[in-house]
């Protein structure tokens, strides 16, 4: 899974938000654009490698190795 760069598209995220947050299509698309922008910003800052939907249909962030190490150390 470490090779995931981006597997959840803008449309995928919008559909997810429609389902999970009961948003209408336009609101979900706007929220998805904002979320995607935030994901890109986090990736550019070196916090995440990417984002994806897990086997249960949940939107997940894939942390960079250094952030994952920090998370593991704080448990």
mmCIF file with all atom_site columns, C-alpha atoms in Angstrom:
data_model
loop_
_atom_site.group_PDB
_atom_site.id
_atom_site.type_symbol
_atom_site.label_atom_id
_atom_site.label_alt_id
_atom_site.label_comp_id
_atom_site.label_asym_id
_atom_site.label_entity_id
_atom_site.label_seq_id
_atom_site.pdbx_PDB_ins_code
_atom_site.Cartn_x
_atom_site.Cartn_y
_atom_site.Cartn_z
_atom_site.occupancy
_atom_site.B_iso_or_equiv
_atom_site.pdbx_formal_charge
_atom_site.auth_seq_id
_atom_site.auth_comp_id
_atom_site.auth_asym_id
_atom_site.auth_atom_id
_atom_site.pdbx_PDB_model_num
ATOM 1  C CA . UNK A 1 1  ? 0.000   0.000  0.000  1.00 0.00 ? 1  UNK A CA 1
ATOM 2  C CA . UNK A 1 2  ? 2.984   2.322  0.241  1.00 0.00 ? 2  UNK A CA 1
ATOM 3  C CA . UNK A 1 3  ? 2.755   3.052  -3.498 1.00 0.00 ? 3  UNK A CA 1
ATOM 4  C CA . UNK A 1 4  ? -0.647  4.742  -3.250 1.00 0.00 ? 4  UNK A CA 1
ATOM 5  C CA . UNK A 1 5  ? -0.430  8.315  -4.468 1.00 0.00 ? 5  UNK A CA 1
ATOM 6  C CA . UNK A 1 6  ? -4.076  9.133  -5.056 1.00 0.00 ? 6  UNK A CA 1
ATOM 7  C CA . UNK A 1 7  ? -6.821  6.616  -5.533 1.00 0.00 ? 7  UNK A CA 1
ATOM 8  C CA . UNK A 1 8  ? -9.880  8.583  -4.438 1.00 0.00 ? 8  UNK A CA 1
ATOM 9  C CA . UNK A 1 9  ? -10.894 11.042 -7.144 1.00 0.00 ? 9  UNK A CA 1
ATOM 10 C CA . UNK A 1 10 ? -12.806 14.269 -6.640 1.00 0.00 ? 10 UNK A CA 1
ATOM 11 C CA . UNK A 1 11 ? -16.002 12.577 -7.845 1.00 0.00 ? 11 UNK A CA 1
ATOM 12 C CA . UNK A 1 12 ? -15.406 9.582  -5.543 1.00 0.00 ? 12 UNK A CA 1
ATOM 13 C CA . UNK A 1 13 ? -14.985 11.891 -2.548 1.00 0.00 ? 13 UNK A CA 1
ATOM 14 C CA . UNK A 1 14 ? -18.105 13.869 -3.504 1.00 0.00 ? 14 UNK A CA 1
ATOM 15 C CA . UNK A 1 15 ? -20.169 10.663 -3.695 1.00 0.00 ? 15 UNK A CA 1
ATOM 16 C CA . UNK A 1 16 ? -18.756 9.574  -0.332 1.00 0.00 ? 16 UNK A CA 1
ATOM 17 C CA . UNK A 1 17 ? -19.779 12.901 1.222  1.00 0.00 ? 17 UNK A CA 1
ATOM 18 C CA . UNK A 1 18 ? -23.256 12.638 -0.283 1.00 0.00 ? 18 UNK A CA 1
ATOM 19 C CA . UNK A 1 19 ? -23.669 9.213  1.297  1.00 0.00 ? 19 UNK A CA 1
ATOM 20 C CA . UNK A 1 20 ? -22.004 9.839  4.666  1.00 0.00 ? 20 UNK A CA 1
ATOM 21 C CA . UNK A 1 21 ? -23.005 13.464 5.303  1.00 0.00 ? 21 UNK A CA 1
ATOM 22 C CA . UNK A 1 22 ? -26.323 13.508 3.404  1.00 0.00 ? 22 UNK A CA 1
ATOM 23 C CA . UNK A 1 23 ? -25.164 16.433 1.267  1.00 0.00 ? 23 UNK A CA 1
ATOM 24 C CA . UNK A 1 24 ? -26.767 17.359 -2.014 1.00 0.00 ? 24 UNK A CA 1
ATOM 25 C CA . UNK A 1 25 ? -24.642 16.931 -5.135 1.00 0.00 ? 25 UNK A CA 1
ATOM 26 C CA . UNK A 1 26 ? -23.470 20.553 -5.409 1.00 0.00 ? 26 UNK A CA 1
ATOM 27 C CA . UNK A 1 27 ? -22.619 20.840 -1.703 1.00 0.00 ? 27 UNK A CA 1
ATOM 28 C CA . UNK A 1 28 ? -20.810 17.510 -1.769 1.00 0.00 ? 28 UNK A CA 1
ATOM 29 C CA . UNK A 1 29 ? -18.770 18.540 -4.802 1.00 0.00 ? 29 UNK A CA 1
ATOM 30 C CA . UNK A 1 30 ? -17.793 21.841 -3.155 1.00 0.00 ? 30 UNK A CA 1
ATOM 31 C CA . UNK A 1 31 ? -16.830 20.057 0.072  1.00 0.00 ? 31 UNK A CA 1
ATOM 32 C CA . UNK A 1 32 ? -14.881 17.447 -1.904 1.00 0.00 ? 32 UNK A CA 1
ATOM 33 C CA . UNK A 1 33 ? -12.916 20.183 -3.685 1.00 0.00 ? 33 UNK A CA 1
ATOM 34 C CA . UNK A 1 34 ? -12.025 21.696 -0.321 1.00 0.00 ? 34 UNK A CA 1
ATOM 35 C CA . UNK A 1 35 ? -11.044 18.303 1.123  1.00 0.00 ? 35 UNK A CA 1
ATOM 36 C CA . UNK A 1 36 ? -8.937  17.478 -1.925 1.00 0.00 ? 36 UNK A CA 1
ATOM 37 C CA . UNK A 1 37 ? -7.177  20.839 -1.628 1.00 0.00 ? 37 UNK A CA 1
ATOM 38 C CA . UNK A 1 38 ? -6.429  20.082 2.015  1.00 0.00 ? 38 UNK A CA 1
ATOM 39 C CA . UNK A 1 39 ? -5.131  16.605 1.128  1.00 0.00 ? 39 UNK A CA 1
ATOM 40 C CA . UNK A 1 40 ? -2.801  18.102 -1.483 1.00 0.00 ? 40 UNK A CA 1
ATOM 41 C CA . UNK A 1 41 ? -1.574  20.668 1.033  1.00 0.00 ? 41 UNK A CA 1
ATOM 42 C CA . UNK A 1 42 ? -0.870  17.916 3.590  1.00 0.00 ? 42 UNK A CA 1
ATOM 43 C CA . UNK A 1 43 ? 0.964   15.907 0.922  1.00 0.00 ? 43 UNK A CA 1
ATOM 44 C CA . UNK A 1 44 ? 3.026   18.941 -0.070 1.00 0.00 ? 44 UNK A CA 1
ATOM 45 C CA . UNK A 1 45 ? 3.974   19.457 3.591  1.00 0.00 ? 45 UNK A CA 1
ATOM 46 C CA . UNK A 1 46 ? 5.161   15.854 3.830  1.00 0.00 ? 46 UNK A CA 1
ATOM 47 C CA . UNK A 1 47 ? 2.424   14.715 6.207  1.00 0.00 ? 47 UNK A CA 1
ATOM 48 C CA . UNK A 1 48 ? 0.715   12.206 3.931  1.00 0.00 ? 48 UNK A CA 1
ATOM 49 C CA . UNK A 1 49 ? 1.613   10.167 0.864  1.00 0.00 ? 49 UNK A CA 1
ATOM 50 C CA . UNK A 1 50 ? -1.931  10.063 -0.440 1.00 0.00 ? 50 UNK A CA 1
ATOM 51 C CA . UNK A 1 51 ? -5.549  9.158  0.209  1.00 0.00 ? 51 UNK A CA 1
ATOM 52 C CA . UNK A 1 52 ? -7.707  6.175  -0.617 1.00 0.00 ? 52 UNK A CA 1
ATOM 53 C CA . UNK A 1 53 ? -10.849 4.274  0.257  1.00 0.00 ? 53 UNK A CA 1
ATOM 54 C CA . UNK A 1 54 ? -10.233 1.261  2.477  1.00 0.00 ? 54 UNK A CA 1
ATOM 55 C CA . UNK A 1 55 ? -11.944 -2.130 2.162  1.00 0.00 ? 55 UNK A CA 1
ATOM 56 C CA . UNK A 1 56 ? -14.877 -0.832 4.233  1.00 0.00 ? 56 UNK A CA 1
ATOM 57 C CA . UNK A 1 57 ? -15.441 2.239  2.052  1.00 0.00 ? 57 UNK A CA 1
ATOM 58 C CA . UNK A 1 58 ? -13.918 4.699  4.514  1.00 0.00 ? 58 UNK A CA 1
ATOM 59 C CA . UNK A 1 59 ? -11.827 7.554  3.195  1.00 0.00 ? 59 UNK A CA 1
ATOM 60 C CA . UNK A 1 60 ? -8.341  7.177  4.674  1.00 0.00 ? 60 UNK A CA 1
ATOM 61 C CA . UNK A 1 61 ? -5.130  9.179  4.607  1.00 0.00 ? 61 UNK A CA 1
ATOM 62 C CA . UNK A 1 62 ? -1.826  7.398  4.070  1.00 0.00 ? 62 UNK A CA 1
ATOM 63 C CA . UNK A 1 63 ? 0.785   9.017  6.332  1.00 0.00 ? 63 UNK A CA 1
ATOM 64 C CA . UNK A 1 64 ? 4.403   9.390  5.287  1.00 0.00 ? 64 UNK A CA 1
ATOM 65 C CA . UNK A 1 65 ? 6.862   7.027  6.919  1.00 0.00 ? 65 UNK A CA 1
ATOM 66 C CA . UNK A 1 66 ? 8.127   9.702  9.332  1.00 0.00 ? 66 UNK A CA 1
ATOM 67 C CA . UNK A 1 67 ? 4.609   10.645 10.415 1.00 0.00 ? 67 UNK A CA 1
ATOM 68 C CA . UNK A 1 68 ? 3.659   6.965  10.797 1.00 0.00 ? 68 UNK A CA 1
ATOM 69 C CA . UNK A 1 69 ? 6.713   6.481  13.026 1.00 0.00 ? 69 UNK A CA 1
ATOM 70 C CA . UNK A 1 70 ? 5.617   9.443  15.170 1.00 0.00 ? 70 UNK A CA 1
ATOM 71 C CA . UNK A 1 71 ? 2.055   8.050  15.383 1.00 0.00 ? 71 UNK A CA 1
ATOM 72 C CA . UNK A 1 72 ? 3.388   4.630  16.414 1.00 0.00 ? 72 UNK A CA 1
ATOM 73 C CA . UNK A 1 73 ? 5.590   6.206  19.105 1.00 0.00 ? 73 UNK A CA 1
ATOM 74 C CA . UNK A 1 74 ? 2.691   8.136  20.628 1.00 0.00 ? 74 UNK A CA 1
ATOM 75 C CA . UNK A 1 75 ? 0.535   5.040  21.108 1.00 0.00 ? 75 UNK A CA 1
#
